[in-house]
Amino acid sequence: MFFLYILAFPGVADIAADEQPFTIQWAVSPAPPFHILSGSFYRLGMCDVLVDQLSRKLIQVQHSTVVMSHTRIRREIEEKENLCFPCVIKREISPWYHYTDVTVVHPPLGVITTRKNRKAFKKAGMLKNSRVSLRSLAKNSHYLFGKPAARKFPTPLQEVIESFADTNHFYSVEGTDAVTRIMKKISLGRLGYTLEYPTALRYFTLTEGENDLVFIPTQEYGNRAVPGAIGCTKNAWGKEAVRKINTALRDVVNHPDYLAIRQFWQVK
């Protein structure tokens, strides 16, 4: 009876609709050490803790989480579905995302490979002053490159990646936890190298044990850090989601739990 009463008075219905809480749907893709959804570090990824703290802080907002592959998240964002992706590289401008303020500063991306390969890179002249030329590696068909399918990198590195993406020594990995699977293949000699953060190698060593993998900065990107942020769909909903998140972000990024997890994974 009350429901019928509301329908009979549109103004009342509008007020009831206005009282519905704003909802943020968090898109989560298992990608250690950002999101960890299994094992001994369950929900101790940097972005897991970030979302948990934001959910506690933004009590006026309703929160929901959906788990999907990075590829699907990117497709949903491009189709303007209302999603916030907690861990993205903050770029100057994006056709797909509204960005929050910076949430973390990642250490520089670099090449992860085996010690044996590092020696070979140096002997071939691709490694100088402790930095490897990603462009030279991209031209060398002897070493297979592994990359998570939907992964994007800072522009100087992305340009190199795109230059050989259609070759037979470029290996794209679909599905969840692709980075860990790629590093396993490198350890077994089935792939030559990947492009990743040193924090990913730290996670791999902590969970898989001692290994022969090493991290090498690139000549193309050097020691430049990578700013991270939350990216929300580039529409009116995403703009409002970013506004609300930013009101709580300063407190969240300085919260002891978030500071501790960043220190554990060795990021700024």
PDB file of C-alpha atoms in Angstrom:
ATOM      1  CA  MET A   1       0.000   0.000   0.000  1.00  0.00           C
ATOM      2  CA  PHE A   2       2.823   2.404   0.843  1.00  0.00           C
ATOM      3  CA  PHE A   3       4.527   1.518  -2.470  1.00  0.00           C
ATOM      4  CA  LEU A   4       1.332   2.439  -4.361  1.00  0.00           C
ATOM      5  CA  TYR A   5       1.146   5.702  -2.443  1.00  0.00           C
ATOM      6  CA  ILE A   6       4.662   6.624  -3.604  1.00  0.00           C
ATOM      7  CA  LEU A   7       3.810   5.814  -7.213  1.00  0.00           C
ATOM      8  CA  ALA A   8       0.761   8.091  -6.996  1.00  0.00           C
ATOM      9  CA  PHE A   9       2.934  11.064  -6.011  1.00  0.00           C
ATOM     10  CA  PRO A  10       5.934  11.385  -8.350  1.00  0.00           C
ATOM     11  CA  GLY A  11       7.559  14.045  -6.176  1.00  0.00           C
ATOM     12  CA  VAL A  12       7.663  11.637  -3.254  1.00  0.00           C
ATOM     13  CA  ALA A  13       9.113   8.943  -5.482  1.00  0.00           C
ATOM     14  CA  ASP A  14      11.898  11.332  -6.550  1.00  0.00           C
ATOM     15  CA  ILE A  15      12.752  12.052  -2.924  1.00  0.00           C
ATOM     16  CA  ALA A  16      12.900   8.325  -2.181  1.00  0.00           C
ATOM     17  CA  ALA A  17      15.178   7.783  -5.178  1.00  0.00           C
ATOM     18  CA  ASP A  18      17.446  10.613  -4.080  1.00  0.00           C
ATOM     19  CA  GLU A  19      17.906   8.934  -0.723  1.00  0.00           C
ATOM     20  CA  GLN A  20      19.427   5.829  -2.328  1.00  0.00           C
ATOM     21  CA  PRO A  21      23.154   5.731  -1.495  1.00  0.00           C
ATOM     22  CA  PHE A  22      25.737   6.265  -4.203  1.00  0.00           C
ATOM     23  CA  THR A  23      27.229   2.894  -5.157  1.00  0.00           C
ATOM     24  CA  ILE A  24      30.822   2.232  -6.154  1.00  0.00           C
ATOM     25  CA  GLN A  25      31.505  -1.091  -7.819  1.00  0.00           C
ATOM     26  CA  TRP A  26      35.136  -2.101  -7.451  1.00  0.00           C
ATOM     27  CA  ALA A  27      36.574  -4.198 -10.274  1.00  0.00           C
ATOM     28  CA  VAL A  28      39.199  -6.603  -8.942  1.00  0.00           C
ATOM     29  CA  SER A  29      41.562  -8.743 -10.984  1.00  0.00           C
ATOM     30  CA  PRO A  30      43.860 -11.258  -9.217  1.00  0.00           C
ATOM     31  CA  ALA A  31      47.258  -9.714  -9.916  1.00  0.00           C
ATOM     32  CA  PRO A  32      49.755  -9.987  -7.041  1.00  0.00           C
ATOM     33  CA  PRO A  33      50.992  -7.960  -5.277  1.00  0.00           C
ATOM     34  CA  PHE A  34      48.133  -5.569  -6.142  1.00  0.00           C
ATOM     35  CA  HIS A  35      45.192  -7.891  -5.590  1.00  0.00           C
ATOM     36  CA  ILE A  36      45.799 -11.249  -3.913  1.00  0.00           C
ATOM     37  CA  LEU A  37      42.735 -13.475  -3.724  1.00  0.00           C
ATOM     38  CA  SER A  38      44.273 -16.758  -2.584  1.00  0.00           C
ATOM     39  CA  GLY A  39      47.186 -18.198  -0.649  1.00  0.00           C
ATOM     40  CA  SER A  40      49.093 -17.040   2.409  1.00  0.00           C
ATOM     41  CA  PHE A  41      48.851 -13.348   1.448  1.00  0.00           C
ATOM     42  CA  TYR A  42      45.093 -13.446   0.846  1.00  0.00           C
ATOM     43  CA  ARG A  43      43.698  -9.876   0.636  1.00  0.00           C
ATOM     44  CA  LEU A  44      47.053  -8.407   1.589  1.00  0.00           C
ATOM     45  CA  GLY A  45      47.690  -6.892  -1.803  1.00  0.00           C
ATOM     46  CA  MET A  46      48.258  -3.137  -1.905  1.00  0.00           C
ATOM     47  CA  CYS A  47      44.971  -2.511  -3.668  1.00  0.00           C
ATOM     48  CA  ASP A  48      43.064  -4.936  -1.434  1.00  0.00           C
ATOM     49  CA  VAL A  49      44.026  -2.873   1.598  1.00  0.00           C
ATOM     50  CA  LEU A  50      43.322   0.374  -0.264  1.00  0.00           C
ATOM     51  CA  VAL A  51      39.767  -0.700  -1.136  1.00  0.00           C
ATOM     52  CA  ASP A  52      39.148  -2.047   2.376  1.00  0.00           C
ATOM     53  CA  GLN A  53      40.177   1.262   3.936  1.00  0.00           C
ATOM     54  CA  LEU A  54      38.111   3.308   1.482  1.00  0.00           C
ATOM     55  CA  SER A  55      35.070   1.105   2.171  1.00  0.00           C
ATOM     56  CA  ARG A  56      35.445   1.785   5.902  1.00  0.00           C
ATOM     57  CA  LYS A  57      36.002   5.504   5.405  1.00  0.00           C
ATOM     58  CA  LEU A  58      33.263   6.190   2.853  1.00  0.00           C
ATOM     59  CA  ILE A  59      30.378   4.966   4.980  1.00  0.00           C
ATOM     60  CA  GLN A  60      27.872   7.100   3.078  1.00  0.00           C
ATOM     61  CA  VAL A  61      28.696   5.131  -0.082  1.00  0.00           C
ATOM     62  CA  GLN A  62      27.521   1.607  -0.824  1.00  0.00           C
ATOM     63  CA  HIS A  63      30.387  -0.644  -1.972  1.00  0.00           C
ATOM     64  CA  SER A  64      30.359  -3.815  -4.039  1.00  0.00           C
ATOM     65  CA  THR A  65      33.170  -5.848  -5.577  1.00  0.00           C
ATOM     66  CA  VAL A  66      33.267  -7.872  -8.771  1.00  0.00           C
ATOM     67  CA  VAL A  67      36.169 -10.174  -9.674  1.00  0.00           C
ATOM     68  CA  MET A  68      37.049 -10.447 -13.345  1.00  0.00           C
ATOM     69  CA  SER A  69      40.053 -10.680 -15.633  1.00  0.00           C
ATOM     70  CA  HIS A  70      42.026  -7.576 -16.543  1.00  0.00           C
ATOM     71  CA  THR A  71      40.893  -8.020 -20.154  1.00  0.00           C
ATOM     72  CA  ARG A  72      37.228  -8.020 -19.168  1.00  0.00           C
ATOM     73  CA  ILE A  73      37.674  -5.020 -16.863  1.00  0.00           C
ATOM     74  CA  ARG A  74      39.184  -3.055 -19.717  1.00  0.00           C
ATOM     75  CA  ARG A  75      36.333  -4.058 -22.041  1.00  0.00           C
ATOM     76  CA  GLU A  76      33.675  -3.079 -19.474  1.00  0.00           C
ATOM     77  CA  ILE A  77      35.368   0.281 -18.856  1.00  0.00           C
ATOM     78  CA  GLU A  78      35.550   0.961 -22.600  1.00  0.00           C
ATOM     79  CA  GLU A  79      31.824   0.169 -22.869  1.00  0.00           C
ATOM     80  CA  LYS A  80      31.146   2.777 -20.136  1.00  0.00           C
ATOM     81  CA  GLU A  81      29.999   0.317 -17.473  1.00  0.00           C
ATOM     82  CA  ASN A  82      30.199   1.887 -14.015  1.00  0.00           C
ATOM     83  CA  LEU A  83      33.388   0.508 -12.473  1.00  0.00           C
ATOM     84  CA  CYS A  84      36.367   1.709 -10.471  1.00  0.00           C
ATOM     85  CA  PHE A  85      39.668  -0.097 -11.036  1.00  0.00           C
ATOM     86  CA  PRO A  86      41.762   0.390  -7.875  1.00  0.00           C
ATOM     87  CA  CYS A  87      45.241   0.044  -9.393  1.00  0.00           C
ATOM     88  CA  VAL A  88      46.051   1.850 -12.621  1.00  0.00           C
ATOM     89  CA  ILE A  89      48.908   3.985 -13.872  1.00  0.00           C
ATOM     90  CA  LYS A  90      47.932   7.634 -13.568  1.00  0.00           C
ATOM     91  CA  ARG A  91      48.435   9.213 -16.978  1.00  0.00           C
ATOM     92  CA  GLU A  92      48.107  12.835 -18.035  1.00  0.00           C
ATOM     93  CA  ILE A  93      44.856  12.043 -19.810  1.00  0.00           C
ATOM     94  CA  SER A  94      42.870   8.921 -20.654  1.00  0.00           C
ATOM     95  CA  PRO A  95      39.928   8.261 -22.989  1.00  0.00           C
ATOM     96  CA  TRP A  96      38.645   5.627 -20.575  1.00  0.00           C
ATOM     97  CA  TYR A  97      39.267   6.811 -17.000  1.00  0.00           C
ATOM     98  CA  HIS A  98      38.665   9.627 -14.573  1.00  0.00           C
ATOM     99  CA  TYR A  99      41.597   9.401 -12.133  1.00  0.00           C
ATOM    100  CA  THR A 100      41.693   9.987  -8.404  1.00  0.00           C
ATOM    101  CA  ASP A 101      44.582  11.678  -6.684  1.00  0.00           C
ATOM    102  CA  VAL A 102      47.764   9.584  -6.520  1.00  0.00           C
ATOM    103  CA  THR A 103      47.435   6.558  -4.237  1.00  0.00           C
ATOM    104  CA  VAL A 104      50.952   5.152  -4.499  1.00  0.00           C
ATOM    105  CA  VAL A 105      54.242   5.668  -6.318  1.00  0.00           C
ATOM    106  CA  HIS A 106      55.518   2.434  -7.822  1.00  0.00           C
ATOM    107  CA  PRO A 107      59.213   1.707  -8.285  1.00  0.00           C
ATOM    108  CA  PRO A 108      60.407   1.790 -11.915  1.00  0.00           C
ATOM    109  CA  LEU A 109      59.313  -0.948 -14.266  1.00  0.00           C
ATOM    110  CA  GLY A 110      62.048  -3.150 -15.634  1.00  0.00           C
ATOM    111  CA  VAL A 111      62.870  -6.470 -17.255  1.00  0.00           C
ATOM    112  CA  ILE A 112      62.589  -9.674 -15.232  1.00  0.00           C
ATOM    113  CA  THR A 113      64.624 -12.555 -16.594  1.00  0.00           C
ATOM    114  CA  THR A 114      67.081 -15.238 -15.462  1.00  0.00           C
ATOM    115  CA  ARG A 115      70.663 -14.636 -14.356  1.00  0.00           C
ATOM    116  CA  LYS A 116      71.801 -16.709 -17.335  1.00  0.00           C
ATOM    117  CA  ASN A 117      69.897 -14.451 -19.725  1.00  0.00           C
ATOM    118  CA  ARG A 118      71.281 -11.338 -18.048  1.00  0.00           C
ATOM    119  CA  LYS A 119      74.812 -12.549 -18.792  1.00  0.00           C
ATOM    120  CA  ALA A 120      73.804 -13.232 -22.390  1.00  0.00           C
ATOM    121  CA  PHE A 121      72.252  -9.758 -22.709  1.00  0.00           C
ATOM    122  CA  LYS A 122      75.496  -8.206 -21.516  1.00  0.00           C
ATOM    123  CA  LYS A 123      77.624 -10.311 -23.866  1.00  0.00           C
ATOM    124  CA  ALA A 124      75.402  -9.297 -26.809  1.00  0.00           C
ATOM    125  CA  GLY A 125      75.753  -5.601 -25.961  1.00  0.00           C
ATOM    126  CA  MET A 126      72.116  -5.177 -24.909  1.00  0.00           C
ATOM    127  CA  LEU A 127      73.011  -4.509 -21.270  1.00  0.00           C
ATOM    128  CA  LYS A 128      75.080  -1.450 -20.429  1.00  0.00           C
ATOM    129  CA  ASN A 129      75.582   0.374 -17.134  1.00  0.00           C
ATOM    130  CA  SER A 130      73.245  -2.136 -15.439  1.00  0.00           C
ATOM    131  CA  ARG A 131      70.368  -1.225 -17.760  1.00  0.00           C
ATOM    132  CA  VAL A 132      68.995  -3.345 -20.572  1.00  0.00           C
ATOM    133  CA  SER A 133      67.757  -2.035 -23.908  1.00  0.00           C
ATOM    134  CA  LEU A 134      64.152  -3.171 -24.247  1.00  0.00           C
ATOM    135  CA  ARG A 135      64.206  -2.050 -27.870  1.00  0.00           C
ATOM    136  CA  SER A 136      67.169  -4.335 -28.602  1.00  0.00           C
ATOM    137  CA  LEU A 137      65.441  -7.228 -26.858  1.00  0.00           C
ATOM    138  CA  ALA A 138      62.306  -6.586 -28.902  1.00  0.00           C
ATOM    139  CA  LYS A 139      64.313  -7.060 -32.090  1.00  0.00           C
ATOM    140  CA  ASN A 140      65.877 -10.311 -30.897  1.00  0.00           C
ATOM    141  CA  SER A 141      63.699 -13.291 -31.840  1.00  0.00           C
ATOM    142  CA  HIS A 142      65.772 -15.646 -29.672  1.00  0.00           C
ATOM    143  CA  TYR A 143      64.083 -14.393 -26.475  1.00  0.00           C
ATOM    144  CA  LEU A 144      60.327 -14.830 -26.060  1.00  0.00           C
ATOM    145  CA  PHE A 145      58.603 -11.933 -24.314  1.00  0.00           C
ATOM    146  CA  GLY A 146      55.628 -12.646 -22.022  1.00  0.00           C
ATOM    147  CA  LYS A 147      52.942 -10.050 -21.218  1.00  0.00           C
ATOM    148  CA  PRO A 148      49.506 -10.183 -19.530  1.00  0.00           C
ATOM    149  CA  ALA A 149      46.982  -9.642 -22.326  1.00  0.00           C
ATOM    150  CA  ALA A 150      45.387  -6.357 -21.210  1.00  0.00           C
ATOM    151  CA  ARG A 151      48.448  -4.854 -19.560  1.00  0.00           C
ATOM    152  CA  LYS A 152      49.520  -1.337 -20.530  1.00  0.00           C
ATOM    153  CA  PHE A 153      52.785   0.411 -19.645  1.00  0.00           C
ATOM    154  CA  PRO A 154      54.113   3.985 -19.462  1.00  0.00           C
ATOM    155  CA  THR A 155      54.412   5.481 -22.944  1.00  0.00           C
ATOM    156  CA  PRO A 156      58.170   4.975 -23.618  1.00  0.00           C
ATOM    157  CA  LEU A 157      57.818   1.271 -22.801  1.00  0.00           C
ATOM    158  CA  GLN A 158      54.403   0.815 -24.421  1.00  0.00           C
ATOM    159  CA  GLU A 159      55.751   2.138 -27.715  1.00  0.00           C
ATOM    160  CA  VAL A 160      58.441  -0.545 -27.728  1.00  0.00           C
ATOM    161  CA  ILE A 161      55.930  -3.255 -26.809  1.00  0.00           C
ATOM    162  CA  GLU A 162      53.626  -2.267 -29.656  1.00  0.00           C
ATOM    163  CA  SER A 163      56.533  -2.290 -32.120  1.00  0.00           C
ATOM    164  CA  PHE A 164      56.830  -6.091 -31.940  1.00  0.00           C
ATOM    165  CA  ALA A 165      53.400  -7.190 -30.698  1.00  0.00           C
ATOM    166  CA  ASP A 166      52.690  -8.972 -33.992  1.00  0.00           C
ATOM    167  CA  THR A 167      55.907 -11.003 -34.050  1.00  0.00           C
ATOM    168  CA  ASN A 168      56.306 -14.671 -33.175  1.00  0.00           C
ATOM    169  CA  HIS A 169      58.476 -13.878 -30.145  1.00  0.00           C
ATOM    170  CA  PHE A 170      55.678 -11.964 -28.392  1.00  0.00           C
ATOM    171  CA  TYR A 171      53.603 -14.141 -26.040  1.00  0.00           C
ATOM    172  CA  SER A 172      50.327 -12.761 -24.640  1.00  0.00           C
ATOM    173  CA  VAL A 173      48.909 -14.453 -21.535  1.00  0.00           C
ATOM    174  CA  GLU A 174      45.156 -14.382 -20.870  1.00  0.00           C
ATOM    175  CA  GLY A 175      43.391 -14.930 -17.557  1.00  0.00           C
ATOM    176  CA  THR A 176      44.035 -14.189 -13.917  1.00  0.00           C
ATOM    177  CA  ASP A 177      47.388 -14.123 -12.107  1.00  0.00           C
ATOM    178  CA  ALA A 178      49.123 -13.906 -15.478  1.00  0.00           C
ATOM    179  CA  VAL A 179      52.273 -12.280 -14.051  1.00  0.00           C
ATOM    180  CA  THR A 180      53.009 -15.211 -11.737  1.00  0.00           C
ATOM    181  CA  ARG A 181      52.392 -17.709 -14.532  1.00  0.00           C
ATOM    182  CA  ILE A 182      54.723 -15.780 -16.821  1.00  0.00           C
ATOM    183  CA  MET A 183      57.512 -15.751 -14.244  1.00  0.00           C
ATOM    184  CA  LYS A 184      57.128 -19.501 -13.750  1.00  0.00           C
ATOM    185  CA  LYS A 185      57.578 -19.957 -17.500  1.00  0.00           C
ATOM    186  CA  ILE A 186      60.689 -17.751 -17.415  1.00  0.00           C
ATOM    187  CA  SER A 187      62.101 -19.838 -14.543  1.00  0.00           C
ATOM    188  CA  LEU A 188      61.512 -22.981 -16.614  1.00  0.00           C
ATOM    189  CA  GLY A 189      63.127 -21.492 -19.703  1.00  0.00           C
ATOM    190  CA  ARG A 190      59.882 -21.432 -21.702  1.00  0.00           C
ATOM    191  CA  LEU A 191      59.910 -17.624 -21.918  1.00  0.00           C
ATOM    192  CA  GLY A 192      62.876 -15.268 -21.986  1.00  0.00           C
ATOM    193  CA  TYR A 193      61.685 -12.195 -20.090  1.00  0.00           C
ATOM    194  CA  THR A 194      58.819  -9.956 -19.070  1.00  0.00           C
ATOM    195  CA  LEU A 195      58.326  -6.304 -18.153  1.00  0.00           C
ATOM    196  CA  GLU A 196      57.255  -5.821 -14.566  1.00  0.00           C
ATOM    197  CA  TYR A 197      57.672  -4.077 -11.228  1.00  0.00           C
ATOM    198  CA  PRO A 198      60.294  -5.397  -8.785  1.00  0.00           C
ATOM    199  CA  THR A 199      57.448  -5.840  -6.277  1.00  0.00           C
ATOM    200  CA  ALA A 200      56.032  -8.601  -8.493  1.00  0.00           C
ATOM    201  CA  LEU A 201      59.341 -10.448  -8.279  1.00  0.00           C
ATOM    202  CA  ARG A 202      59.281 -10.017  -4.497  1.00  0.00           C
ATOM    203  CA  TYR A 203      55.836 -11.648  -4.356  1.00  0.00           C
ATOM    204  CA  PHE A 204      56.978 -14.467  -6.643  1.00  0.00           C
ATOM    205  CA  THR A 205      60.010 -15.192  -4.444  1.00  0.00           C
ATOM    206  CA  LEU A 206      57.954 -15.093  -1.227  1.00  0.00           C
ATOM    207  CA  THR A 207      55.373 -17.535  -2.581  1.00  0.00           C
ATOM    208  CA  GLU A 208      57.412 -19.764  -4.907  1.00  0.00           C
ATOM    209  CA  GLY A 209      60.705 -19.817  -3.015  1.00  0.00           C
ATOM    210  CA  GLU A 210      64.234 -18.938  -4.084  1.00  0.00           C
ATOM    211  CA  ASN A 211      64.671 -18.708  -7.825  1.00  0.00           C
ATOM    212  CA  ASP A 212      67.063 -17.622 -10.548  1.00  0.00           C
ATOM    213  CA  LEU A 213      65.136 -14.516 -11.600  1.00  0.00           C
ATOM    214  CA  VAL A 214      66.572 -11.002 -11.558  1.00  0.00           C
ATOM    215  CA  PHE A 215      65.236  -7.499 -12.125  1.00  0.00           C
ATOM    216  CA  ILE A 216      67.005  -5.165 -14.592  1.00  0.00           C
ATOM    217  CA  PRO A 217      66.070  -1.494 -15.171  1.00  0.00           C
ATOM    218  CA  THR A 218      65.540  -0.514 -18.811  1.00  0.00           C
ATOM    219  CA  GLN A 219      67.474   2.058 -20.780  1.00  0.00           C
ATOM    220  CA  GLU A 220      64.183   3.419 -22.113  1.00  0.00           C
ATOM    221  CA  TYR A 221      62.608   4.179 -18.724  1.00  0.00           C
ATOM    222  CA  GLY A 222      65.535   4.219 -16.329  1.00  0.00           C
ATOM    223  CA  ASN A 223      64.781   4.898 -12.669  1.00  0.00           C
ATOM    224  CA  ARG A 224      61.601   6.908 -13.162  1.00  0.00           C
ATOM    225  CA  ALA A 225      58.894   6.009 -10.663  1.00  0.00           C
ATOM    226  CA  VAL A 226      55.336   5.276 -11.800  1.00  0.00           C
ATOM    227  CA  PRO A 227      52.391   7.149 -10.181  1.00  0.00           C
ATOM    228  CA  GLY A 228      49.379   4.986  -9.383  1.00  0.00           C
ATOM    229  CA  ALA A 229      45.740   5.962  -8.867  1.00  0.00           C
ATOM    230  CA  ILE A 230      42.198   4.630  -8.913  1.00  0.00           C
ATOM    231  CA  GLY A 231      40.578   4.834 -12.326  1.00  0.00           C
ATOM    232  CA  CYS A 232      36.796   5.113 -12.660  1.00  0.00           C
ATOM    233  CA  THR A 233      34.775   4.946 -15.871  1.00  0.00           C
ATOM    234  CA  LYS A 234      34.959   8.166 -17.857  1.00  0.00           C
ATOM    235  CA  ASN A 235      31.336   9.204 -17.548  1.00  0.00           C
ATOM    236  CA  ALA A 236      29.238  11.293 -15.141  1.00  0.00           C
ATOM    237  CA  TRP A 237      29.065   8.432 -12.629  1.00  0.00           C
ATOM    238  CA  GLY A 238      32.846   7.970 -12.702  1.00  0.00           C
ATOM    239  CA  LYS A 239      33.448  11.688 -12.202  1.00  0.00           C
ATOM    240  CA  GLU A 240      31.259  11.643  -9.094  1.00  0.00           C
ATOM    241  CA  ALA A 241      32.884   8.433  -7.832  1.00  0.00           C
ATOM    242  CA  VAL A 242      36.324  10.049  -8.119  1.00  0.00           C
ATOM    243  CA  ARG A 243      35.097  13.149  -6.295  1.00  0.00           C
ATOM    244  CA  LYS A 244      33.800  11.076  -3.403  1.00  0.00           C
ATOM    245  CA  ILE A 245      36.918   8.890  -3.238  1.00  0.00           C
ATOM    246  CA  ASN A 246      39.197  11.933  -3.183  1.00  0.00           C
ATOM    247  CA  THR A 247      37.429  13.279  -0.085  1.00  0.00           C
ATOM    248  CA  ALA A 248      38.697  10.251   1.856  1.00  0.00           C
ATOM    249  CA  LEU A 249      41.921   9.504   0.053  1.00  0.00           C
ATOM    250  CA  ARG A 250      44.287  11.672   2.073  1.00  0.00           C
ATOM    251  CA  ASP A 251      43.312   9.885   5.287  1.00  0.00           C
ATOM    252  CA  VAL A 252      43.388   6.461   3.656  1.00  0.00           C
ATOM    253  CA  VAL A 253      46.844   6.714   2.087  1.00  0.00           C
ATOM    254  CA  ASN A 254      48.217   7.813   5.456  1.00  0.00           C
ATOM    255  CA  HIS A 255      46.440   5.091   7.419  1.00  0.00           C
ATOM    256  CA  PRO A 256      48.865   2.784   9.309  1.00  0.00           C
ATOM    257  CA  ASP A 257      47.493  -0.344   7.587  1.00  0.00           C
ATOM    258  CA  TYR A 258      48.022   1.090   4.116  1.00  0.00           C
ATOM    259  CA  LEU A 259      51.453   2.477   4.983  1.00  0.00           C
ATOM    260  CA  ALA A 260      52.458  -0.913   6.414  1.00  0.00           C
ATOM    261  CA  ILE A 261      51.406  -2.865   3.320  1.00  0.00           C
ATOM    262  CA  ARG A 262      53.211  -0.421   1.045  1.00  0.00           C
ATOM    263  CA  GLN A 263      56.353  -0.824   3.136  1.00  0.00           C
ATOM    264  CA  PHE A 264      55.998  -4.610   3.049  1.00  0.00           C
ATOM    265  CA  TRP A 265      55.819  -4.596  -0.744  1.00  0.00           C
ATOM    266  CA  GLN A 266      58.505  -1.879  -0.823  1.00  0.00           C
ATOM    267  CA  VAL A 267      56.696   0.950  -2.593  1.00  0.00           C
ATOM    268  CA  LYS A 268      56.503   4.660  -1.742  1.00  0.00           C
TER     269      LYS A 268
END
